[in-house]
């Protein structure tokens, strides 16, 4: 079965940089219509520029804070105006905060839930309703055919213990449970929901950290059986599989892309 997503319409959040950008770009190169979404309008403009304003192109962008419910409604309207339908949602927007788990004034847990969990939940709910409505008007659809797919970005931190990443780890674990719960809730509507839990990926933020912490690269590689750090494009390829018809019987799964790290990484060692 083909991994093709050509002609599908997708929303990808966190698309101004990092893994979100790689996924959005990969989808565009595969022939999908993609709405790049991020709070960083300047970066989106720099990334897409005139291409997003030309008629007939398969890229558009939307800038806004998805923590606001009105922004979510506006995003869906903009996507439908551009492409008439929504077939794929990728919740790739995430933030990492280091915090002190013993500080009662530290609000990292709350911040991480508001940034990494709630926008994914609310956007998934809103997009799922649109997918269901689309299917109701599609008389040609097969009763066994998936009508839409939702993909969340999670982290191996959901299962690792690093106190300084308490907020991030809790939000990742919550995204995992969101994935499973939504998969079951939407299964009778023929909407599949999965997640990718990433290990260390060579994003812009990690590159910056590696410049400041020379020993970090060796530490990551030492705890990764495949002996290297993943590229964002490798995560994007996995994303395309999960939203394609080739994964038509896959739902509620947290697919780990970490080079085998969680197989050998002791709890006492940091998960980056």
XYZ file of C-alpha atoms in Angstrom:
272
model
C 0.000 0.000 0.000
C 1.234 3.484 -0.871
C 2.501 6.124 1.561
C 1.042 8.765 -0.768
C -0.679 11.825 0.684
C -0.834 13.673 -2.621
C -3.912 15.895 -2.840
C -4.641 15.663 0.885
C -5.057 18.854 2.903
C -3.096 19.158 6.136
C -2.639 21.509 9.072
C 0.816 21.351 10.685
C 1.424 23.373 13.850
C 4.852 24.439 15.064
C 5.787 24.710 11.392
C 8.132 27.696 11.538
C 11.118 25.603 12.587
C 12.366 22.258 13.867
C 10.381 19.057 13.504
C 7.136 20.845 12.628
C 8.824 22.634 9.732
C 10.390 19.383 8.508
C 7.032 17.596 8.569
C 5.243 20.432 6.777
C 7.965 20.650 4.123
C 7.965 16.869 3.653
C 4.191 16.870 3.150
C 4.438 19.692 0.596
C 7.129 17.806 -1.334
C 4.812 14.766 -1.292
C 2.020 16.707 -2.976
C -0.174 17.593 -0.002
C -1.794 20.991 0.514
C -0.298 22.280 3.755
C -1.235 25.072 6.131
C 1.941 26.014 8.032
C 0.931 27.234 11.514
C 3.051 28.984 14.130
C 3.082 31.980 16.461
C 6.232 33.281 14.764
C 4.757 35.180 11.813
C 8.115 36.653 10.817
C 9.670 33.202 10.528
C 6.699 31.906 8.520
C 6.961 34.887 6.192
C 10.683 34.291 5.779
C 10.145 30.578 5.197
C 7.269 30.779 2.700
C 7.063 34.346 1.453
C 5.488 34.806 -1.951
C 4.919 31.070 -2.405
C 2.103 31.201 0.140
C 0.356 34.027 -1.697
C 0.491 32.670 -5.220
C -2.656 31.121 -6.632
C -2.418 27.406 -7.272
C 0.419 26.684 -4.841
C -0.015 24.029 -2.158
C 1.361 26.100 0.734
C -0.297 28.645 2.995
C 0.574 29.943 6.436
C -1.343 31.079 9.491
C 0.168 32.940 12.456
C -1.514 32.933 15.847
C -1.522 31.745 19.439
C -3.343 28.406 19.554
C -3.831 28.739 23.285
C -6.688 31.077 22.326
C -9.927 29.370 21.258
C -10.722 32.112 18.727
C -7.380 31.510 17.031
C -8.292 27.850 16.553
C -11.624 28.793 14.971
C -9.885 31.281 12.669
C -7.275 28.690 11.674
C -9.912 26.173 10.658
C -11.792 28.804 8.666
C -8.589 29.875 6.903
C -7.726 26.283 6.020
C -11.193 25.559 4.643
C -11.082 28.785 2.637
C -7.762 27.738 1.137
C -8.326 24.032 0.555
C -12.056 23.333 1.139
C -11.337 20.432 3.486
C -9.037 19.111 6.219
C -7.727 15.542 5.947
C -4.696 15.621 8.244
C -3.809 17.418 11.468
C -0.289 17.328 12.900
C 0.074 18.833 16.371
C 3.835 19.469 16.285
C 4.004 22.679 18.314
C 5.838 22.179 21.599
C 8.015 24.020 24.068
C 10.603 22.782 26.555
C 11.105 24.519 29.896
C 13.701 23.624 32.515
C 12.440 24.150 36.032
C 12.928 23.373 39.718
C 10.413 20.698 40.768
C 10.818 21.669 44.435
C 10.052 25.363 43.930
C 6.394 26.019 44.844
C 6.492 29.250 42.808
C 7.656 27.536 39.618
C 4.771 27.355 37.156
C 6.500 25.200 34.517
C 3.967 22.365 34.816
C 1.048 24.708 34.231
C 2.876 26.471 31.401
C 3.739 23.182 29.675
C 0.161 21.918 29.870
C -1.157 25.189 28.447
C 1.440 25.155 25.655
C 1.913 21.483 24.783
C -1.371 19.789 25.708
C -4.427 22.035 25.627
C -3.940 23.504 22.121
C -3.521 19.963 20.738
C -6.663 18.811 22.543
C -8.819 21.737 21.441
C -7.561 21.792 17.870
C -8.033 18.024 17.563
C -11.602 18.306 18.823
C -12.426 21.095 16.373
C -10.753 19.432 13.387
C -12.378 16.074 14.147
C -15.795 17.713 13.985
C -14.954 19.134 10.558
C -13.712 15.743 9.341
C -16.938 14.092 10.456
C -19.021 16.757 8.718
C -16.978 16.320 5.517
C -17.604 12.572 5.550
C -21.346 13.068 5.955
C -21.394 14.848 2.593
C -19.137 12.335 0.842
C -21.366 9.685 -0.703
C -18.426 7.968 -2.400
C -16.530 7.083 0.792
C -15.981 3.444 1.738
C -17.339 2.416 5.146
C -13.894 1.024 6.042
C -11.948 3.999 4.745
C -10.262 6.425 7.135
C -11.859 9.869 6.827
C -9.088 11.754 8.616
C -5.907 11.391 10.635
C -4.523 13.227 13.640
C -0.869 12.975 14.648
C 0.619 14.335 17.869
C 4.259 15.045 18.663
C 5.358 13.575 21.981
C 8.691 12.738 23.603
C 10.545 9.882 25.253
C 10.604 12.225 28.265
C 7.094 10.946 28.995
C 8.707 7.746 30.296
C 12.066 9.047 31.540
C 12.711 10.596 34.940
C 14.563 13.898 34.836
C 13.356 16.266 37.568
C 14.491 19.425 35.755
C 12.088 18.518 32.925
C 9.144 17.762 35.199
C 6.725 20.084 33.388
C 7.744 18.931 29.939
C 7.657 15.261 30.935
C 4.174 15.604 32.404
C 2.918 17.349 29.270
C 4.426 14.617 27.063
C 2.778 11.893 29.142
C -0.499 13.796 28.876
C -0.144 13.989 25.076
C 0.362 10.207 25.009
C -2.844 9.662 26.950
C -4.654 12.234 24.810
C -3.600 10.209 21.764
C -4.939 6.939 23.147
C -8.183 8.421 24.427
C -8.947 10.326 21.219
C -8.115 7.246 19.147
C -10.793 5.239 20.937
C -13.308 8.098 21.030
C -12.966 8.726 17.280
C -12.585 5.146 16.093
C -16.248 4.729 15.203
C -15.981 7.912 13.125
C -13.072 6.363 11.168
C -10.566 8.970 12.349
C -7.154 7.601 13.316
C -5.043 9.233 16.045
C -1.387 8.422 16.696
C 1.731 10.072 18.130
C 5.473 10.105 17.541
C 7.632 10.114 20.671
C 10.994 11.560 19.702
C 14.372 11.226 21.307
C 17.151 13.645 20.469
C 16.585 15.334 17.098
C 19.027 17.780 15.497
C 16.758 20.806 15.726
C 17.874 24.424 15.911
C 17.445 24.443 19.696
C 19.559 21.309 20.149
C 22.246 22.689 17.839
C 22.445 25.760 20.063
C 22.759 23.605 23.173
C 25.478 21.488 21.581
C 27.532 24.621 20.921
C 27.280 25.614 24.579
C 27.658 22.088 26.000
C 30.394 20.314 24.078
C 30.041 17.107 26.069
C 26.304 16.814 25.420
C 26.673 15.382 21.902
C 28.900 12.548 23.142
C 26.533 11.861 26.022
C 23.507 11.568 23.727
C 25.332 9.363 21.233
C 26.690 7.138 24.007
C 23.136 6.393 25.144
C 21.741 5.825 21.636
C 22.298 2.332 20.156
C 22.281 3.632 16.569
C 25.116 5.933 17.602
C 23.904 9.245 16.239
C 21.344 12.038 16.611
C 18.252 11.903 14.378
C 17.528 14.433 11.672
C 14.149 16.152 11.611
C 13.536 14.651 8.160
C 13.597 11.159 9.663
C 10.752 12.113 11.990
C 8.916 13.644 9.018
C 9.151 10.373 7.087
C 7.588 8.512 10.001
C 4.875 11.159 10.166
C 4.000 10.610 6.512
C 3.659 6.877 7.065
C 1.311 7.373 10.010
C -1.016 9.763 8.161
C -1.014 7.737 4.933
C -3.305 4.862 3.959
C -0.394 2.483 4.548
C -1.108 2.891 8.283
C -4.838 2.411 7.790
C -5.128 -0.094 10.668
C -2.847 1.809 13.060
C -4.458 3.983 15.733
C -3.804 4.898 19.350
C -0.106 4.111 19.000
C 2.882 6.030 20.332
C 5.618 5.335 17.776
C 9.063 5.912 19.261
C 11.735 7.436 17.036
C 14.849 7.519 19.224
C 17.472 5.253 17.666
C 16.839 2.652 20.367
C 17.647 4.980 23.224
C 14.750 4.015 25.473
C 15.899 0.391 25.269
C 19.133 1.068 27.130
C 18.921 4.541 28.685
C 18.984 4.108 32.480
C 16.587 6.249 34.499
C 19.539 7.983 36.155
C 20.784 9.324 32.826
C 19.201 12.437 31.325
C 16.742 12.271 28.446
C 17.367 15.247 26.180
